[in-house]
Amino acid sequence: MTDALVIDTPDDQKTPAWWRQAAVYQIYPRSFADSNGDGLGDIPGILSRVDYLAELGIDAVWLSPFYPSALADGGYDVADYRNVDPRLGTLEDFDAMVAALHARGIRVVVDIVPNHTSDLHAWFQEALAAGRGSVARDRYIFREGTGPDGSEPPTDWVSVFGGSAWERVEDGQWYFHNFAVEQPDLNWDHPEVRADFLETLRFWSDRGVDGFRIDVAHMLTKDLSEPLPSRAELDAMPQDGRHPLIDRDDVHEIYAEWRRVFNEYDPPRTAVAEAWVSTPERRAKYASADGLGQAFNFDLLVADFDAAQFRSIISENLAQSQLSGSSTTWVLSNHDVTRHATRYGLPALNGRPVKQGTEWVEAGGPEEMLDREGGLRRANAATLLLLGLPGSAYLYQGEELGLHEVAEIAPEQRQDPGFFRGSEFDRLGRDGCRVPLPWTADGASFGFGSAVSHLPQPGWFAQYAADVEASDPASTLSFYRRALALRHELQTGETLEWIETGRADVLRFVRPNGWQVVTNFGTEPFALDGGDVVLSSGADAAASAPGETTVWIAPAA
Ligand code: GLC
């Protein structure tokens, strides 16, 4: 450990396995709460909402990046990994926030972005100044161009956000960026890059951080030996561990080294990989105990509200987690996708903007096509199912208020680089789920802060405000609070057993302690055979589970 400030973890939070079945709430700091009226959420803003988080009943928070950043990609362009963006506060503010969360029994997970830095990072600035062939350039991926004068990019590869994955610098060389132009990819063959991230992990661990979420964990290592393949060749290659850019087997050497650092701490620091890989088997490698330990399972996030899809995803992932020894994770919403209340409220497959985007926008806004009530009913049913599953549940800020995606953001107010570069994976971009939270039904920015928020909030936010919902027992917020409180009783052994229901649109399972979860994906009520219904995602249920509803049943006392 370094001799920096070391914050002790309170004894009652030292359980090393705390993460296995935790409910983790994702905070997108710039859109959570603004304490100083500059329109951007900040760390003191989070501190001011610790009571809210404690009352919600979550076990941990995961903070998306709060580091110094020019916000070319919502903070995922990090200019300094070991500091707080001055617009969001100071390291002292961070320490105060961690202390307050720990005092309420809430663990803290921070985001690590190792695939790329911001172009404003000192290393990249040094690389630009140092020129071709320098050690500084070797920390990134620089190549000569092709064509006359090297004025064509080295390959025809396309970045995730659209457009070429190469950008030319003043002296004529090109650098590689998987994401935005402002996010140059690091060269993970460089020993200094490896050493520096170990220092970053220790820096935050020493400050009391309990775990890490690893951004695009599957892309760090690359095989860029010449000749480089074309885009078509790249796309045709299997992602079996030897692909030049994605999910390479050698990335796990890095995580084995990180694991040794995590295990220097008591309790060991945890990590969860964001790894969009081809199969659950490949995902399990990231979740192994000598690697990061856990990996996001995004299967439900791309599934329809459909019993058969849910059942096979659940079974397959539970089987995989038994193989890896990790616990599985469940996610329905995060800062990169359309909120699940909206996905389930739009017609056709998933309602994902990638499929629906053009029509959705050109129809003049969501009201034309979006079934708000139905979408939320299905979302709450899916959430209650998710919270009843073995493993950890990741929730995204605002879903506890039943927020829908915000579609009504004018092009000039949008911020997502994918929107401007014509991203293929999301035409509308991701701003609609990143709009600052409504805390009160009125006020300059619905209680987010004293100024207008950095992304525009729609008028309908008033009815979803936290203060309105807190005093309404029938609100989504009250429902989440009840579910999260009861979840501690339900989450014992990490297994479930399916109970056949005789209906293709109804799923039912029992946990080792006798708690049952029944989800009716259909519209006809499903008769229940006794048991004490302790919670319903919809209308009160006793004798039957209404359509598009999940109920929890406790064993008879
Ligand atoms: C991850 C993040 C996303 C970001 C990208 C590049 O997918 O979740 O928000 O844009 O990585 O860092």
Coordinates of C-alpha atoms in Angstrom, one line a residue, residues 99-518:
A99 CA -17.4 8.2 5.0
A100 CA -21.0 9.2 5.0
L101 CA -22.0 6.3 2.8
H102 CA -20.0 3.8 4.8
A103 CA -21.6 5.1 8.0
R104 CA -24.9 4.1 6.5
G105 CA -23.6 0.7 5.5
I106 CA -23.4 1.5 1.8
R107 CA -20.3 0.4 -0.1
V108 CA -18.7 2.5 -2.9
V109 CA -17.7 1.2 -6.3
V110 CA -15.9 3.6 -8.7
D111 CA -15.5 3.3 -12.5
I112 CA -12.0 2.6 -14.0
V113 CA -11.6 3.5 -17.7
P114 CA -8.4 1.7 -18.8
N115 CA -8.9 1.2 -22.6
H116 CA -8.4 4.9 -23.4
T117 CA -7.5 8.2 -21.8
S118 CA -8.8 11.6 -22.7
D119 CA -6.8 13.4 -25.4
L120 CA -6.2 16.0 -22.6
H121 CA -4.4 13.5 -20.4
A122 CA -0.8 14.5 -19.7
W123 CA 0.5 11.4 -21.5
F124 CA -1.4 12.1 -24.7
Q125 CA -0.3 15.8 -24.7
E126 CA 3.3 14.5 -24.2
A127 CA 2.9 12.1 -27.1
L128 CA 1.7 14.8 -29.4
A129 CA 4.7 17.0 -28.5
A130 CA 7.3 14.3 -28.5
G131 CA 6.7 13.2 -32.1
R132 CA 7.1 10.0 -34.1
G133 CA 9.1 7.1 -32.7
S134 CA 9.1 8.6 -29.1
V135 CA 8.6 6.6 -26.0
A136 CA 5.6 8.9 -25.2
R137 CA 3.9 7.9 -28.5
D138 CA 4.4 4.3 -27.6
R139 CA 2.0 4.5 -24.7
Y140 CA -0.7 4.9 -27.3
I141 CA -1.3 3.3 -30.8
F142 CA 0.3 5.5 -33.5
R143 CA 0.8 4.3 -37.1
E144 CA 1.7 5.8 -40.4
G145 CA -1.1 6.4 -42.8
T146 CA -1.6 4.8 -46.2
G147 CA -2.0 6.2 -49.7
P148 CA -0.1 9.1 -51.2
D149 CA 1.6 11.1 -48.3
G150 CA 0.1 8.8 -45.8
S151 CA -3.0 10.8 -45.9
E152 CA -5.4 7.9 -45.7
P153 CA -6.0 6.1 -42.4
P154 CA -4.0 2.9 -41.7
T155 CA -7.1 0.8 -42.0
D156 CA -10.8 1.3 -42.8
W157 CA -11.8 0.4 -39.3
V158 CA -14.8 2.2 -37.8
S159 CA -15.1 3.5 -34.2
V160 CA -17.9 2.5 -31.9
F161 CA -19.4 5.9 -32.1
G162 CA -19.2 6.0 -36.0
G163 CA -16.6 7.4 -38.4
S164 CA -13.0 6.3 -38.8
A165 CA -11.3 4.7 -35.8
W166 CA -8.1 6.6 -36.7
E167 CA -7.3 10.3 -36.4
R168 CA -4.4 12.2 -37.9
V169 CA -2.2 14.4 -35.9
E170 CA -0.2 17.5 -37.0
D171 CA 3.0 15.7 -38.1
G172 CA 1.0 13.2 -40.2
Q173 CA 0.9 10.1 -38.0
W174 CA -2.5 8.6 -37.1
Y175 CA -3.7 7.3 -33.7
F176 CA -6.2 4.6 -33.0
H177 CA -9.4 5.3 -31.0
N178 CA -12.1 2.7 -30.5
F179 CA -14.5 5.3 -29.2
A180 CA -14.5 9.1 -29.6
V181 CA -11.7 11.0 -31.4
E182 CA -10.9 12.5 -27.9
Q183 CA -10.4 9.0 -26.5
P184 CA -7.1 7.6 -27.8
D185 CA -6.6 3.9 -27.0
L186 CA -3.7 3.1 -24.7
N187 CA -1.0 0.5 -25.6
W188 CA -1.4 -2.2 -22.9
D189 CA 1.9 -3.8 -24.0
H190 CA 3.7 -0.8 -22.5
P191 CA 4.9 -1.5 -18.9
E192 CA 4.3 2.1 -17.7
V193 CA 0.6 1.8 -18.7
R194 CA 0.3 -1.3 -16.7
A195 CA 2.1 0.1 -13.7
D196 CA 0.2 3.3 -13.7
F197 CA -3.2 1.6 -13.4
L198 CA -2.0 -0.4 -10.5
E199 CA -1.2 2.9 -8.8
T200 CA -4.7 4.2 -9.6
L201 CA -6.3 1.0 -8.1
R202 CA -4.3 1.5 -5.0
F203 CA -5.0 5.2 -4.8
W204 CA -8.7 4.7 -4.6
S205 CA -8.5 1.5 -2.5
D206 CA -6.5 3.4 0.0
R207 CA -9.2 6.1 0.1
G208 CA -11.7 3.4 1.2
V209 CA -13.3 2.5 -2.1
D210 CA -14.7 -1.0 -1.9
G211 CA -14.7 -2.0 -5.6
F212 CA -14.3 -1.1 -9.2
R213 CA -16.4 -1.3 -12.4
I214 CA -14.1 -1.8 -15.3
D215 CA -15.0 0.0 -18.5
V216 CA -14.8 -2.0 -21.7
A217 CA -12.8 -4.6 -19.9
H218 CA -12.6 -6.8 -23.0
M219 CA -10.8 -4.5 -25.3
L220 CA -7.5 -3.5 -23.6
T221 CA -5.1 -5.9 -25.3
K222 CA -4.7 -5.8 -29.0
D223 CA -2.7 -7.6 -31.7
L224 CA -1.8 -4.9 -34.2
S225 CA 1.0 -6.8 -36.0
E226 CA 1.2 -5.9 -39.7
P227 CA -0.4 -6.4 -42.1
L228 CA -3.5 -5.1 -40.4
P229 CA -6.8 -6.7 -41.5
S230 CA -9.5 -4.8 -43.3
R231 CA -12.8 -4.0 -41.5
A232 CA -14.5 -6.8 -43.4
E233 CA -11.8 -9.3 -42.4
L234 CA -12.0 -8.1 -38.8
D235 CA -15.8 -8.5 -38.7
A236 CA -15.5 -12.0 -40.1
M237 CA -13.0 -13.2 -37.4
P238 CA -14.4 -15.3 -34.6
Q239 CA -14.2 -13.7 -31.1
D240 CA -12.6 -16.8 -29.6
G241 CA -9.7 -15.2 -27.7
R242 CA -7.5 -14.5 -30.7
H243 CA -9.4 -11.6 -32.4
P244 CA -7.0 -8.7 -32.9
L245 CA -9.2 -6.2 -30.9
I246 CA -11.9 -7.9 -28.9
D247 CA -11.9 -10.2 -25.9
R248 CA -8.4 -11.5 -26.3
D249 CA -7.2 -14.2 -23.9
D250 CA -4.1 -12.2 -23.0
V251 CA -6.2 -9.5 -21.4
H252 CA -6.6 -11.8 -18.4
E253 CA -2.9 -11.5 -17.5
I254 CA -3.7 -7.9 -16.7
Y255 CA -6.6 -8.8 -14.4
A256 CA -4.6 -11.5 -12.6
E257 CA -2.2 -8.7 -11.7
W258 CA -5.0 -6.5 -10.6
R259 CA -6.4 -9.3 -8.5
R260 CA -3.2 -9.5 -6.5
V261 CA -3.6 -5.8 -5.7
F262 CA -7.2 -6.2 -4.7
N263 CA -6.3 -9.0 -2.4
E264 CA -3.8 -6.8 -0.5
Y265 CA -6.8 -5.2 1.1
D266 CA -9.1 -6.3 3.9
P267 CA -11.7 -7.0 2.7
P268 CA -10.3 -7.6 -0.8
R269 CA -11.5 -5.0 -3.2
T270 CA -14.1 -6.2 -5.7
A271 CA -14.4 -5.6 -9.4
V272 CA -17.0 -6.1 -12.1
A273 CA -16.2 -6.2 -15.8
E274 CA -18.1 -4.4 -18.4
A275 CA -17.4 -7.0 -21.1
W276 CA -19.7 -7.3 -24.2
V277 CA -18.4 -10.7 -25.2
S278 CA -19.8 -13.3 -27.5
T279 CA -20.9 -16.0 -25.1
P280 CA -21.6 -16.5 -21.3
E281 CA -18.6 -18.9 -21.4
R282 CA -16.3 -16.1 -22.5
R283 CA -17.8 -13.8 -19.9
A284 CA -17.1 -16.3 -17.1
K285 CA -13.3 -15.7 -17.7
Y286 CA -13.7 -12.1 -16.5
A287 CA -15.6 -13.3 -13.4
S288 CA -13.1 -15.8 -12.2
A289 CA -11.7 -15.5 -8.7
D290 CA -8.2 -14.9 -9.9
G291 CA -9.4 -12.2 -12.3
L292 CA -11.9 -9.4 -11.8
G293 CA -14.3 -11.7 -9.9
Q294 CA -17.6 -10.6 -11.4
A295 CA -18.8 -9.5 -14.9
F296 CA -21.9 -7.8 -16.1
N297 CA -24.5 -10.0 -17.7
F298 CA -26.4 -7.8 -20.2
D299 CA -28.6 -10.5 -21.6
L300 CA -31.8 -9.3 -19.9
L301 CA -31.0 -5.8 -21.0
V302 CA -31.3 -6.8 -24.7
A303 CA -34.2 -9.3 -24.2
D304 CA -37.9 -8.6 -24.8
F305 CA -40.4 -8.8 -22.0
D306 CA -40.9 -12.4 -22.7
A307 CA -41.2 -15.5 -20.4
A308 CA -39.2 -17.9 -22.6
Q309 CA -36.4 -15.4 -23.2
F310 CA -36.1 -14.6 -19.5
R311 CA -36.2 -18.2 -18.4
S312 CA -33.4 -19.4 -20.7
I313 CA -31.2 -16.4 -19.9
I314 CA -31.7 -16.9 -16.2
S315 CA -30.9 -20.7 -16.4
E316 CA -27.9 -20.3 -18.6
N317 CA -26.3 -17.5 -16.5
L318 CA -26.9 -19.3 -13.2
A319 CA -25.2 -22.4 -14.7
Q320 CA -22.3 -20.3 -15.9
S321 CA -21.8 -18.6 -12.5
Q322 CA -21.6 -22.0 -10.9
L323 CA -18.8 -22.8 -13.3
S324 CA -16.9 -19.6 -12.7
G325 CA -17.5 -19.6 -8.9
S326 CA -18.7 -16.0 -9.2
S327 CA -22.3 -14.8 -8.6
T328 CA -24.2 -13.6 -11.6
T329 CA -25.3 -10.1 -12.2
W330 CA -28.5 -8.7 -13.5
V331 CA -29.1 -5.4 -15.3
L332 CA -32.1 -3.9 -17.0
S333 CA -31.0 -0.2 -17.3
N334 CA -27.8 1.8 -17.3
H335 CA -26.3 5.0 -18.7
D336 CA -25.8 3.5 -22.1
V337 CA -29.3 2.2 -23.0
T338 CA -32.9 3.3 -23.3
R339 CA -34.5 3.0 -19.9
H340 CA -36.4 -0.3 -19.5
A341 CA -39.8 1.4 -18.8
T342 CA -39.5 2.9 -22.3
R343 CA -38.1 -0.2 -24.0
Y344 CA -41.0 -2.2 -22.8
G345 CA -43.5 0.5 -23.7
L346 CA -42.5 0.8 -27.4
P347 CA -43.9 -1.5 -30.1
A348 CA -41.8 -4.2 -31.7
L349 CA -38.6 -5.8 -30.7
N350 CA -37.3 -4.3 -27.5
G351 CA -38.3 -0.8 -28.5
R352 CA -34.6 -0.2 -28.8
P353 CA -34.0 3.1 -30.6
V354 CA -31.6 1.2 -32.9
K355 CA -34.7 -0.5 -34.3
Q356 CA -37.2 2.2 -33.7
G357 CA -35.2 5.4 -33.7
T358 CA -36.2 7.0 -36.9
E359 CA -39.9 6.4 -36.5
W360 CA -39.9 7.3 -32.9
V361 CA -38.3 10.7 -33.5
E362 CA -40.0 11.5 -36.7
A363 CA -43.4 10.7 -35.2
G364 CA -42.9 13.9 -33.2
G365 CA -41.9 12.5 -29.9
P366 CA -42.6 9.5 -27.7
E367 CA -46.2 10.3 -26.9
E368 CA -47.2 9.1 -30.3
M369 CA -45.9 5.6 -29.9
L370 CA -45.0 5.0 -26.3
D371 CA -47.4 3.2 -23.9
R372 CA -46.1 4.9 -20.8
E373 CA -48.3 3.1 -18.3
G374 CA -47.8 -0.4 -19.9
G375 CA -44.1 0.1 -20.2
L376 CA -43.7 1.0 -16.5
R377 CA -46.0 -1.9 -15.5
R378 CA -43.8 -4.3 -17.4
A379 CA -40.6 -2.7 -16.1
N380 CA -41.7 -3.0 -12.5
A381 CA -42.6 -6.6 -13.1
A382 CA -39.2 -7.3 -14.6
T383 CA -37.5 -5.4 -11.8
L384 CA -39.2 -7.4 -9.1
L385 CA -38.3 -10.6 -10.9
L386 CA -34.6 -9.4 -11.2
L387 CA -34.5 -8.5 -7.5
G388 CA -35.7 -12.0 -6.6
L389 CA -33.0 -13.8 -8.5
P390 CA -29.8 -15.1 -7.0
G391 CA -26.8 -12.9 -7.6
S392 CA -26.3 -9.1 -7.6
A393 CA -28.7 -6.6 -9.1
Y394 CA -27.5 -3.4 -10.7
L395 CA -30.0 -0.6 -10.7
Y396 CA -29.7 2.7 -12.5
Q397 CA -30.5 6.1 -11.0
G398 CA -34.0 7.2 -11.8
E399 CA -35.5 3.8 -12.4
E400 CA -36.7 3.8 -8.8
L401 CA -38.8 6.8 -9.8
G402 CA -40.2 4.9 -12.9
L403 CA -38.6 7.4 -15.2
H404 CA -39.0 7.0 -18.9
E405 CA -36.3 7.9 -21.5
V406 CA -36.4 11.5 -22.4
A407 CA -36.8 11.9 -26.2
E408 CA -37.5 15.6 -26.3
I409 CA -33.9 16.8 -26.4
A410 CA -33.1 19.1 -29.3
P411 CA -30.1 18.1 -31.4
E412 CA -28.1 21.2 -30.3
Q413 CA -28.7 20.2 -26.7
R414 CA -27.4 16.7 -27.1
Q415 CA -24.0 15.6 -25.8
D416 CA -23.5 12.0 -26.7
P417 CA -20.7 11.7 -29.3
G418 CA -22.5 8.7 -30.8
F419 CA -25.4 11.0 -31.8
F420 CA -23.2 13.4 -33.7
R421 CA -21.1 10.7 -35.4
G422 CA -24.1 8.7 -36.5
S423 CA -23.4 5.7 -34.2
E424 CA -24.8 2.5 -35.6
F425 CA -25.6 1.1 -32.3
D426 CA -27.8 3.9 -31.1
R427 CA -29.2 6.5 -33.4
L428 CA -30.8 8.7 -30.8
G429 CA -27.7 8.5 -28.6
R430 CA -27.7 8.0 -24.8
D431 CA -28.6 11.4 -23.5
G432 CA -32.2 10.5 -22.9
C433 CA -31.3 8.3 -19.9
R434 CA -28.8 10.8 -18.5
V435 CA -31.2 13.7 -17.9
P436 CA -30.8 15.0 -14.3
L437 CA -33.1 13.5 -11.7
P438 CA -36.3 15.3 -10.5
W439 CA -36.1 15.6 -6.8
T440 CA -39.0 18.0 -6.3
A441 CA -42.1 18.7 -8.3
D442 CA -41.1 22.3 -8.9
G443 CA -38.0 24.5 -8.8
A444 CA -35.5 25.6 -11.4
S445 CA -34.5 22.0 -12.2
F446 CA -37.0 20.0 -10.2
G447 CA -34.8 20.2 -7.2
F448 CA -31.7 18.8 -9.0
G449 CA -30.1 22.2 -8.3
S450 CA -30.8 25.9 -8.3
A451 CA -30.0 26.4 -12.0
V452 CA -31.2 24.9 -15.2
S453 CA -29.7 21.4 -15.6
H454 CA -27.0 20.6 -18.2
L455 CA -29.5 18.4 -20.1
P456 CA -33.1 19.7 -20.4
Q457 CA -35.7 18.1 -18.2
P458 CA -39.2 17.7 -19.7
G459 CA -42.3 19.0 -17.9
W460 CA -43.6 15.5 -17.2
F461 CA -40.7 15.0 -14.8
A462 CA -42.8 16.8 -12.2
Q463 CA -45.1 13.8 -11.6
Y464 CA -42.1 11.5 -11.1
A465 CA -40.3 13.7 -8.6
A466 CA -38.8 11.9 -5.6
D467 CA -40.7 14.1 -3.1
V468 CA -44.1 13.3 -4.7
E469 CA -43.3 9.6 -4.9
A470 CA -41.9 9.4 -1.4
S471 CA -45.3 10.4 0.1
D472 CA -47.3 8.1 -2.2
P473 CA -47.5 4.5 -1.1
A474 CA -48.5 3.4 -4.6
S475 CA -45.5 5.1 -6.3
T476 CA -42.7 3.3 -8.0
L477 CA -40.3 4.7 -5.3
S478 CA -42.3 3.2 -2.5
F479 CA -42.4 -0.1 -4.4
Y480 CA -38.6 -0.1 -4.8
R481 CA -38.1 0.7 -1.1
R482 CA -40.4 -2.2 -0.1
A483 CA -38.7 -4.6 -2.5
L484 CA -35.2 -3.7 -1.5
A485 CA -36.0 -4.0 2.2
L486 CA -37.6 -7.4 1.7
R487 CA -34.8 -8.6 -0.6
H488 CA -32.5 -8.9 2.4
E489 CA -34.8 -11.7 3.7
L490 CA -35.2 -13.4 0.3
Q491 CA -31.5 -13.5 -0.6
T492 CA -30.0 -16.5 1.0
G493 CA -28.5 -19.4 -1.0
E494 CA -27.5 -18.5 -4.5
T495 CA -29.8 -21.0 -6.3
L496 CA -33.4 -21.3 -7.5
E497 CA -35.6 -24.1 -8.6
W498 CA -38.1 -23.7 -11.3
I499 CA -41.7 -24.6 -10.6
E500 CA -43.7 -25.6 -13.7
T501 CA -46.8 -23.4 -14.1
G502 CA -48.6 -25.0 -17.0
R503 CA -48.5 -21.6 -18.8
A504 CA -45.9 -20.5 -21.3
D505 CA -46.2 -16.9 -20.2
V506 CA -45.8 -17.4 -16.5
L507 CA -42.5 -18.1 -14.7
R508 CA -42.3 -19.3 -11.1
F509 CA -39.3 -20.3 -9.0
V510 CA -38.5 -21.0 -5.4
R511 CA -35.4 -19.9 -3.5
P512 CA -33.7 -22.2 -0.9
N513 CA -35.5 -20.5 2.0
G514 CA -38.9 -21.1 0.5
W515 CA -39.5 -17.6 -1.0
Q516 CA -41.2 -17.8 -4.3
V517 CA -41.2 -15.4 -7.2
V518 CA -44.0 -15.6 -9.8

